[in-house]
mmCIF file of C-alpha atoms in Angstrom:
data_model
loop_
_atom_site.group_PDB
_atom_site.id
_atom_site.type_symbol
_atom_site.label_atom_id
_atom_site.label_comp_id
_atom_site.label_asym_id
_atom_site.label_seq_id
_atom_site.Cartn_x
_atom_site.Cartn_y
_atom_site.Cartn_z
ATOM 1 C CA MET A 1 6.244 0.252 -22.123
ATOM 2 C CA ILE A 2 3.620 -2.905 -22.933
ATOM 3 C CA LYS A 3 0.212 -2.509 -21.995
ATOM 4 C CA ASP A 4 -2.196 -5.121 -21.443
ATOM 5 C CA ALA A 5 -4.992 -5.375 -23.822
ATOM 6 C CA GLY A 6 -7.562 -2.600 -23.746
ATOM 7 C CA GLU A 7 -9.337 0.149 -25.468
ATOM 8 C CA TRP A 8 -8.898 3.701 -25.831
ATOM 9 C CA HIS A 9 -12.250 5.546 -25.360
ATOM 10 C CA ALA A 10 -13.183 8.607 -27.541
ATOM 11 C CA PRO A 11 -11.553 12.011 -26.325
ATOM 12 C CA CYS A 12 -14.246 14.522 -24.947
ATOM 13 C CA LEU A 13 -13.695 18.035 -24.460
ATOM 14 C CA VAL A 14 -14.334 19.430 -20.875
ATOM 15 C CA ASN A 15 -13.848 23.244 -19.964
ATOM 16 C CA ASP A 16 -11.954 23.566 -23.260
ATOM 17 C CA THR A 17 -9.606 20.666 -22.379
ATOM 18 C CA LEU A 18 -9.270 17.608 -24.443
ATOM 19 C CA LEU A 19 -9.508 14.380 -22.384
ATOM 20 C CA PHE A 20 -8.100 10.960 -23.004
ATOM 21 C CA GLY A 21 -9.208 7.935 -21.158
ATOM 22 C CA TYR A 22 -8.456 4.029 -21.472
ATOM 23 C CA ARG A 23 -10.606 1.270 -20.526
ATOM 24 C CA GLY A 24 -10.200 -2.233 -20.234
ATOM 25 C CA ARG A 25 -6.804 -3.116 -18.479
ATOM 26 C CA GLN A 26 -6.472 -5.663 -15.934
ATOM 27 C CA ASN A 27 -3.446 -4.610 -14.197
ATOM 28 C CA THR A 28 -3.770 -0.866 -13.399
ATOM 29 C CA MET A 29 -1.567 1.383 -11.328
ATOM 30 C CA MET A 30 1.240 -0.150 -13.033
ATOM 31 C CA THR A 31 5.021 -0.178 -12.065
ATOM 32 C CA LEU A 32 7.386 2.129 -14.101
ATOM 33 C CA GLY A 33 10.658 -0.078 -14.417
ATOM 34 C CA ASP A 34 11.223 -3.765 -13.945
ATOM 35 C CA PRO A 35 8.142 -5.930 -13.017
ATOM 36 C CA LEU A 36 7.652 -6.529 -9.106
ATOM 37 C CA PRO A 37 6.349 -10.116 -8.001
ATOM 38 C CA GLY A 38 3.095 -9.553 -6.425
ATOM 39 C CA PHE A 39 2.382 -5.919 -7.511
ATOM 40 C CA ALA A 40 -0.188 -6.984 -9.946
ATOM 41 C CA ALA A 41 -2.651 -8.626 -7.282
ATOM 42 C CA LEU A 42 -2.084 -5.590 -5.068
ATOM 43 C CA ALA A 43 -3.238 -3.396 -7.967
ATOM 44 C CA ARG A 44 -6.215 -5.402 -8.754
ATOM 45 C CA ASP A 45 -7.298 -5.398 -4.987
ATOM 46 C CA TYR A 46 -6.683 -1.611 -4.684
ATOM 47 C CA LYS A 47 -8.551 -1.159 -7.994
ATOM 48 C CA ARG A 48 -11.768 -3.168 -6.752
ATOM 49 C CA LEU A 49 -11.679 -1.383 -3.302
ATOM 50 C CA GLY A 50 -11.529 1.923 -4.629
ATOM 51 C CA SER A 51 -14.077 1.296 -7.166
ATOM 52 C CA GLU A 52 -16.548 0.151 -4.483
ATOM 53 C CA LEU A 53 -15.881 3.047 -2.227
ATOM 54 C CA THR A 54 -15.893 5.670 -4.927
ATOM 55 C CA VAL A 55 -19.340 4.077 -6.305
ATOM 56 C CA ALA A 56 -20.845 4.700 -2.625
ATOM 57 C CA LEU A 57 -19.537 8.284 -2.479
ATOM 58 C CA ALA A 58 -20.423 9.179 -6.176
ATOM 59 C CA ASP A 59 -22.840 12.055 -5.217
ATOM 60 C CA LEU A 60 -19.846 13.934 -3.608
ATOM 61 C CA ALA A 61 -17.817 13.733 -6.631
ATOM 62 C CA ILE A 62 -16.488 17.170 -7.943
ATOM 63 C CA PRO A 63 -14.959 16.969 -11.524
ATOM 64 C CA ARG A 64 -11.565 18.795 -11.858
ATOM 65 C CA PRO A 65 -9.943 18.817 -15.395
ATOM 66 C CA GLN A 66 -6.309 19.388 -15.154
ATOM 67 C CA PRO A 67 -3.915 20.276 -17.853
ATOM 68 C CA PRO A 68 -0.862 18.578 -18.278
ATOM 69 C CA ALA A 69 1.838 19.398 -15.091
ATOM 70 C CA ASP A 70 5.024 18.451 -13.752
ATOM 71 C CA ARG A 71 3.352 18.653 -10.361
ATOM 72 C CA LEU A 72 -0.422 18.421 -10.404
ATOM 73 C CA PRO A 73 -1.999 20.979 -7.794
ATOM 74 C CA LEU A 74 -4.016 18.359 -5.413
ATOM 75 C CA HIS A 75 -6.109 20.017 -2.593
ATOM 76 C CA GLU A 76 -5.130 18.532 0.819
ATOM 77 C CA GLU A 77 -8.593 18.761 1.750
ATOM 78 C CA CYS A 78 -10.030 16.522 -0.902
ATOM 79 C CA LEU A 79 -9.805 12.623 -1.833
ATOM 80 C CA HIS A 80 -8.629 12.251 -5.485
ATOM 81 C CA VAL A 81 -9.596 9.572 -8.246
ATOM 82 C CA VAL A 82 -8.604 9.614 -11.705
ATOM 83 C CA ARG A 83 -11.570 9.599 -13.932
ATOM 84 C CA GLY A 84 -9.537 10.215 -17.342
ATOM 85 C CA GLY A 85 -6.128 9.843 -18.712
ATOM 86 C CA MET A 86 -3.119 8.824 -16.667
ATOM 87 C CA VAL A 87 -1.191 10.171 -13.987
ATOM 88 C CA VAL A 88 2.521 9.085 -12.852
ATOM 89 C CA ALA A 89 3.414 9.027 -9.127
ATOM 90 C CA ARG A 90 6.656 9.888 -7.964
ATOM 91 C CA HIS A 91 8.898 9.660 -4.855
ATOM 92 C CA GLY A 92 11.061 12.600 -4.952
ATOM 93 C CA GLU A 93 12.361 12.450 -8.647
ATOM 94 C CA SER A 94 11.554 8.741 -8.920
ATOM 95 C CA PRO A 95 8.713 7.736 -10.799
ATOM 96 C CA LEU A 96 6.877 4.449 -9.251
ATOM 97 C CA PHE A 97 3.797 3.397 -10.722
ATOM 98 C CA LEU A 98 1.264 4.764 -13.214
ATOM 99 C CA CYS A 99 -2.327 5.373 -12.256
ATOM 100 C CA ASP A 100 -5.208 5.348 -14.729
ATOM 101 C CA GLU A 101 -8.700 5.718 -14.823
ATOM 102 C CA GLY A 102 -10.375 4.662 -11.578
ATOM 103 C CA ASP A 103 -7.695 4.440 -9.450
ATOM 104 C CA VAL A 104 -7.320 6.526 -5.988
ATOM 105 C CA LEU A 105 -4.597 8.387 -5.696
ATOM 106 C CA PRO A 106 -2.796 7.291 -2.633
ATOM 107 C CA GLN A 107 -2.385 10.211 -0.234
ATOM 108 C CA ASP A 108 1.263 10.643 0.991
ATOM 109 C CA THR A 109 3.366 13.763 1.863
ATOM 110 C CA GLU A 110 6.239 12.477 0.102
ATOM 111 C CA LEU A 111 4.513 11.492 -3.302
ATOM 112 C CA SER A 112 3.781 13.829 -6.112
ATOM 113 C CA TYR A 113 1.805 13.225 -9.117
ATOM 114 C CA LYS A 114 2.948 14.128 -12.844
ATOM 115 C CA ALA A 115 0.641 14.431 -16.077
ATOM 116 C CA ASP A 116 2.089 14.324 -19.391
ATOM 117 C CA SER A 117 -1.308 14.935 -21.011
ATOM 118 C CA ALA A 118 -4.513 16.315 -19.629
ATOM 119 C CA VAL A 119 -6.541 14.408 -17.102
ATOM 120 C CA LEU A 120 -9.680 14.414 -15.528
ATOM 121 C CA LEU A 121 -9.858 13.995 -11.968
ATOM 122 C CA ALA A 122 -12.607 13.660 -9.342
ATOM 123 C CA ALA A 123 -12.242 15.206 -5.969
ATOM 124 C CA TYR A 124 -14.205 13.939 -3.005
ATOM 125 C CA PRO A 125 -14.286 16.588 -0.108
ATOM 126 C CA TRP A 126 -12.586 14.948 3.153
ATOM 127 C CA LYS A 127 -14.610 16.610 5.618
ATOM 128 C CA ILE A 128 -17.892 15.017 3.883
ATOM 129 C CA VAL A 129 -16.184 11.732 3.511
ATOM 130 C CA LEU A 130 -15.340 11.723 7.032
ATOM 131 C CA GLN A 131 -18.743 12.474 8.148
ATOM 132 C CA ARG A 132 -20.108 9.658 5.635
ATOM 133 C CA LEU A 133 -17.642 7.149 7.024
ATOM 134 C CA GLN A 134 -18.810 7.945 10.598
ATOM 135 C CA LYS A 135 -22.427 7.310 9.771
ATOM 136 C CA GLU A 136 -21.866 4.071 7.657
ATOM 137 C CA SER A 137 -19.724 1.399 9.258
ATOM 138 C CA HIS A 138 -19.479 -0.628 6.166
ATOM 139 C CA LEU A 139 -18.037 2.271 4.282
ATOM 140 C CA ALA A 140 -15.365 2.886 6.957
ATOM 141 C CA ALA A 141 -14.453 -0.751 7.079
ATOM 142 C CA LEU A 142 -13.991 -0.350 3.217
ATOM 143 C CA TRP A 143 -11.752 2.710 3.802
ATOM 144 C CA GLU A 144 -9.610 1.102 6.462
ATOM 145 C CA ARG A 145 -8.883 -1.829 3.995
ATOM 146 C CA LEU A 146 -8.332 0.635 1.152
ATOM 147 C CA ARG A 147 -5.692 2.552 3.452
ATOM 148 C CA ASP A 148 -4.074 -0.457 4.721
ATOM 149 C CA LEU A 149 -3.762 -1.865 1.017
ATOM 150 C CA ARG A 150 -2.281 1.674 0.025
ATOM 151 C CA GLU A 151 0.363 1.383 2.608
ATOM 152 C CA ARG A 152 1.205 -2.234 1.483
ATOM 153 C CA ILE A 153 1.617 -1.188 -1.762
ATOM 154 C CA LEU A 154 4.068 1.866 -1.034
ATOM 155 C CA LEU A 155 6.028 -0.146 1.221
ATOM 156 C CA HIS A 156 6.582 -2.940 -1.506
ATOM 157 C CA MET A 157 7.276 -0.214 -4.075
ATOM 158 C CA LEU A 158 9.711 1.498 -1.977
ATOM 159 C CA ALA A 159 11.352 -1.537 -0.657
ATOM 160 C CA ALA A 160 11.923 -2.460 -4.431
ATOM 161 C CA ARG A 161 13.449 0.665 -5.293
ATOM 162 C CA VAL A 162 15.461 1.788 -2.636
ATOM 163 C CA GLY A 163 18.698 0.538 -2.408
ATOM 164 C CA GLU A 164 18.919 -0.523 -5.992
ATOM 165 C CA ASP A 165 22.886 -0.301 -6.162
ATOM 166 C CA HIS A 166 22.880 -2.826 -3.691
ATOM 167 C CA HIS A 167 23.046 -6.511 -3.866
ATOM 168 C CA ALA A 168 20.638 -7.234 -1.287
ATOM 169 C CA HIS A 169 17.005 -6.725 -2.655
ATOM 170 C CA SER A 170 13.621 -7.380 -1.138
ATOM 171 C CA ALA A 171 11.768 -10.629 -2.515
ATOM 172 C CA PHE A 172 8.562 -12.214 -2.395
ATOM 173 C CA VAL A 173 8.735 -15.337 -0.216
ATOM 174 C CA TYR A 174 6.207 -18.125 0.590
ATOM 175 C CA PHE A 175 5.607 -20.337 3.452
ATOM 176 C CA GLN A 176 3.232 -23.548 3.771
ATOM 177 C CA PRO A 177 1.311 -24.041 7.223
ATOM 178 C CA GLY A 178 3.959 -25.122 10.079
ATOM 179 C CA GLU A 179 6.945 -23.400 8.275
ATOM 180 C CA VAL A 180 8.801 -20.871 10.341
ATOM 181 C CA LEU A 181 9.277 -17.495 9.145
ATOM 182 C CA ILE A 182 11.296 -15.935 12.243
ATOM 183 C CA ARG A 183 13.123 -18.160 14.772
ATOM 184 C CA GLN A 184 13.270 -17.219 18.330
ATOM 185 C CA GLY A 185 17.035 -16.375 19.285
ATOM 186 C CA GLU A 186 18.596 -16.159 15.753
ATOM 187 C CA HIS A 187 20.449 -13.104 14.746
ATOM 188 C CA ALA A 188 17.730 -10.800 12.828
ATOM 189 C CA THR A 189 19.011 -10.081 9.447
ATOM 190 C CA ASP A 190 15.344 -9.368 7.525
ATOM 191 C CA VAL A 191 12.057 -7.862 8.038
ATOM 192 C CA TYR A 192 8.851 -9.307 6.499
ATOM 193 C CA HIS A 193 5.837 -7.503 5.440
ATOM 194 C CA LEU A 194 2.889 -10.125 5.586
ATOM 195 C CA PHE A 195 1.139 -10.102 2.397
ATOM 196 C CA GLU A 196 -1.360 -12.838 3.061
ATOM 197 C CA GLY A 197 -1.907 -15.446 5.430
ATOM 198 C CA GLU A 198 -2.023 -15.880 9.242
ATOM 199 C CA ALA A 199 0.983 -17.149 11.405
ATOM 200 C CA ASP A 200 1.085 -17.942 15.212
ATOM 201 C CA VAL A 201 3.669 -16.070 17.498
ATOM 202 C CA LEU A 202 5.544 -18.548 19.896
ATOM 203 C CA VAL A 203 7.592 -17.705 22.859
ATOM 204 C CA ASP A 204 9.551 -20.679 24.068
ATOM 205 C CA ASP A 205 7.366 -22.699 22.029
ATOM 206 C CA VAL A 206 4.246 -21.467 23.660
ATOM 207 C CA ALA A 207 1.624 -19.842 21.444
ATOM 208 C CA VAL A 208 1.074 -16.446 22.812
ATOM 209 C CA GLY A 209 -0.509 -14.500 19.783
ATOM 210 C CA GLN A 210 -1.137 -14.502 16.216
ATOM 211 C CA VAL A 211 -0.206 -12.042 13.379
ATOM 212 C CA GLY A 212 -2.278 -11.630 10.097
ATOM 213 C CA GLU A 213 -1.938 -9.733 6.449
ATOM 214 C CA GLY A 214 -0.532 -6.331 6.287
ATOM 215 C CA GLU A 215 1.436 -6.335 9.482
ATOM 216 C CA VAL A 216 5.319 -6.081 9.675
ATOM 217 C CA LEU A 217 7.228 -8.843 11.256
ATOM 218 C CA GLY A 218 10.898 -8.448 12.793
ATOM 219 C CA ALA A 219 11.361 -4.840 12.620
ATOM 220 C CA ILE A 220 12.258 -4.325 16.312
ATOM 221 C CA ALA A 221 15.110 -6.707 16.265
ATOM 222 C CA VAL A 222 16.434 -5.366 13.092
ATOM 223 C CA LEU A 223 16.221 -1.785 14.362
ATOM 224 C CA THR A 224 17.729 -2.532 17.415
ATOM 225 C CA GLY A 225 20.389 -5.207 16.534
ATOM 226 C CA SER A 226 19.155 -7.751 19.060
ATOM 227 C CA SER A 227 18.113 -11.334 18.608
ATOM 228 C CA ARG A 228 14.508 -12.504 17.679
ATOM 229 C CA SER A 229 12.496 -12.483 20.796
ATOM 230 C CA ALA A 230 9.930 -14.797 19.437
ATOM 231 C CA THR A 231 9.102 -17.704 16.756
ATOM 232 C CA VAL A 232 6.754 -16.823 13.956
ATOM 233 C CA ARG A 233 5.279 -19.886 12.293
ATOM 234 C CA ALA A 234 2.849 -20.141 9.624
ATOM 235 C CA ARG A 235 -0.819 -21.322 10.607
ATOM 236 C CA THR A 236 -1.999 -20.926 6.995
ATOM 237 C CA ARG A 237 -0.139 -20.602 3.396
ATOM 238 C CA CYS A 238 1.615 -17.137 4.044
ATOM 239 C CA SER A 239 3.251 -14.794 1.301
ATOM 240 C CA ALA A 240 5.553 -11.910 2.549
ATOM 241 C CA VAL A 241 7.644 -9.315 1.243
ATOM 242 C CA ARG A 242 11.254 -9.855 2.895
ATOM 243 C CA VAL A 243 13.428 -6.721 2.977
ATOM 244 C CA PRO A 244 17.161 -7.371 3.885
ATOM 245 C CA GLY A 245 17.791 -5.508 7.317
ATOM 246 C CA SER A 246 20.459 -2.904 5.634
ATOM 247 C CA GLN A 247 17.796 -2.050 2.913
ATOM 248 C CA PHE A 248 15.008 -1.593 5.633
ATOM 249 C CA HIS A 249 17.309 1.105 7.376
ATOM 250 C CA GLN A 250 17.536 2.879 4.146
ATOM 251 C CA LEU A 251 13.855 2.615 3.481
ATOM 252 C CA ILE A 252 12.958 4.176 6.905
ATOM 253 C CA ARG A 253 15.620 6.931 6.048
ATOM 254 C CA ALA A 254 14.086 7.724 2.630
ATOM 255 C CA HIS A 255 10.421 7.264 3.816
ATOM 256 C CA PRO A 256 10.193 8.487 7.495
ATOM 257 C CA THR A 257 6.296 8.242 7.130
ATOM 258 C CA LEU A 258 6.783 4.622 7.572
ATOM 259 C CA ILE A 259 7.595 4.978 10.985
ATOM 260 C CA GLN A 260 4.269 6.012 12.195
ATOM 261 C CA ARG A 261 3.096 2.900 10.550
ATOM 262 C CA LEU A 262 5.520 0.644 12.175
ATOM 263 C CA MET A 263 5.152 2.039 15.641
ATOM 264 C CA THR A 264 1.157 1.369 15.172
ATOM 265 C CA ASP A 265 2.022 -2.331 14.043
ATOM 266 C CA MET A 266 4.346 -2.675 16.910
ATOM 267 C CA ALA A 267 1.867 -1.239 19.632
ATOM 268 C CA ARG A 268 -0.877 -3.515 18.440
ATOM 269 C CA GLN A 269 1.458 -6.747 18.417
ATOM 270 C CA ILE A 270 2.443 -5.794 22.246
ATOM 271 C CA THR A 271 -0.754 -5.258 23.185
ATOM 272 C CA ARG A 272 -1.989 -8.514 21.847
ATOM 273 C CA LEU A 273 0.826 -10.407 23.291
ATOM 274 C CA ASN A 274 0.468 -8.718 26.781
ATOM 275 C CA HIS A 275 -3.181 -9.969 27.020
ATOM 276 C CA ARG A 276 -2.093 -13.371 26.033
ATOM 277 C CA VAL A 277 0.730 -13.542 28.372
ATOM 278 C CA VAL A 278 -1.643 -12.259 31.239
ATOM 279 C CA ALA A 279 -4.466 -14.937 30.214
ATOM 280 C CA LEU A 280 -1.799 -17.837 30.173
ATOM 281 C CA SER A 281 -0.569 -16.616 33.631
ATOM 282 C CA GLY A 282 -4.068 -16.701 35.121
#
């Protein structure tokens, strides 16, 4: 595997465990397998947000050196950050991406983590972290952005990995202001995960709402087999991950925790649309 230019720092001995670290890489949380379009940008943002959060919570960090393990024993009551060495994130038996120094380990019941050599983790007790988030609104906002980005990374990774034996694959697509992502009345074949930008939602050419980055578009029509109920038109330059409908169904079956995220997104969109319709009718 080719790594970006960087520098190994000197190994250190912690609790009789020899630890190594690697500094200077620009693209952390590297994919394991074929490069994925857009993943480097997601990884950089995730690293930056994680660094901001962990610096603010530095006084809560508990060092936890770990020997090599096929499955790292992470404590459910803690948030974990890699402080030395490298960790492989897996979905089932399939390796997804590589985390190194400074990366927050995404929390997901269907992910496990493997270390081929000794690593140093930092654990942040969830109970105290949540207390801090409740008291400091800027930290709460930072955590929400980090959590949203984590979901986008996982959706992007899993969409690319599930159904690799099929001809239809997910891909990054781009839209200029005024271009249509989804057109009302058309048969639904794809689901879009909006990576960046804003778009207007129109019903019978009447603007009834907006959608922004991180939202999943078109899932209801794909899941129900119905036609598109609205048009989605780019307000700004937009980029999105387009997931073919057949692959989306596989993704849901392989990663059922995504259903909760989809339900939240759908409920939020429907609530906004309802408020907009009421305002227009008044």
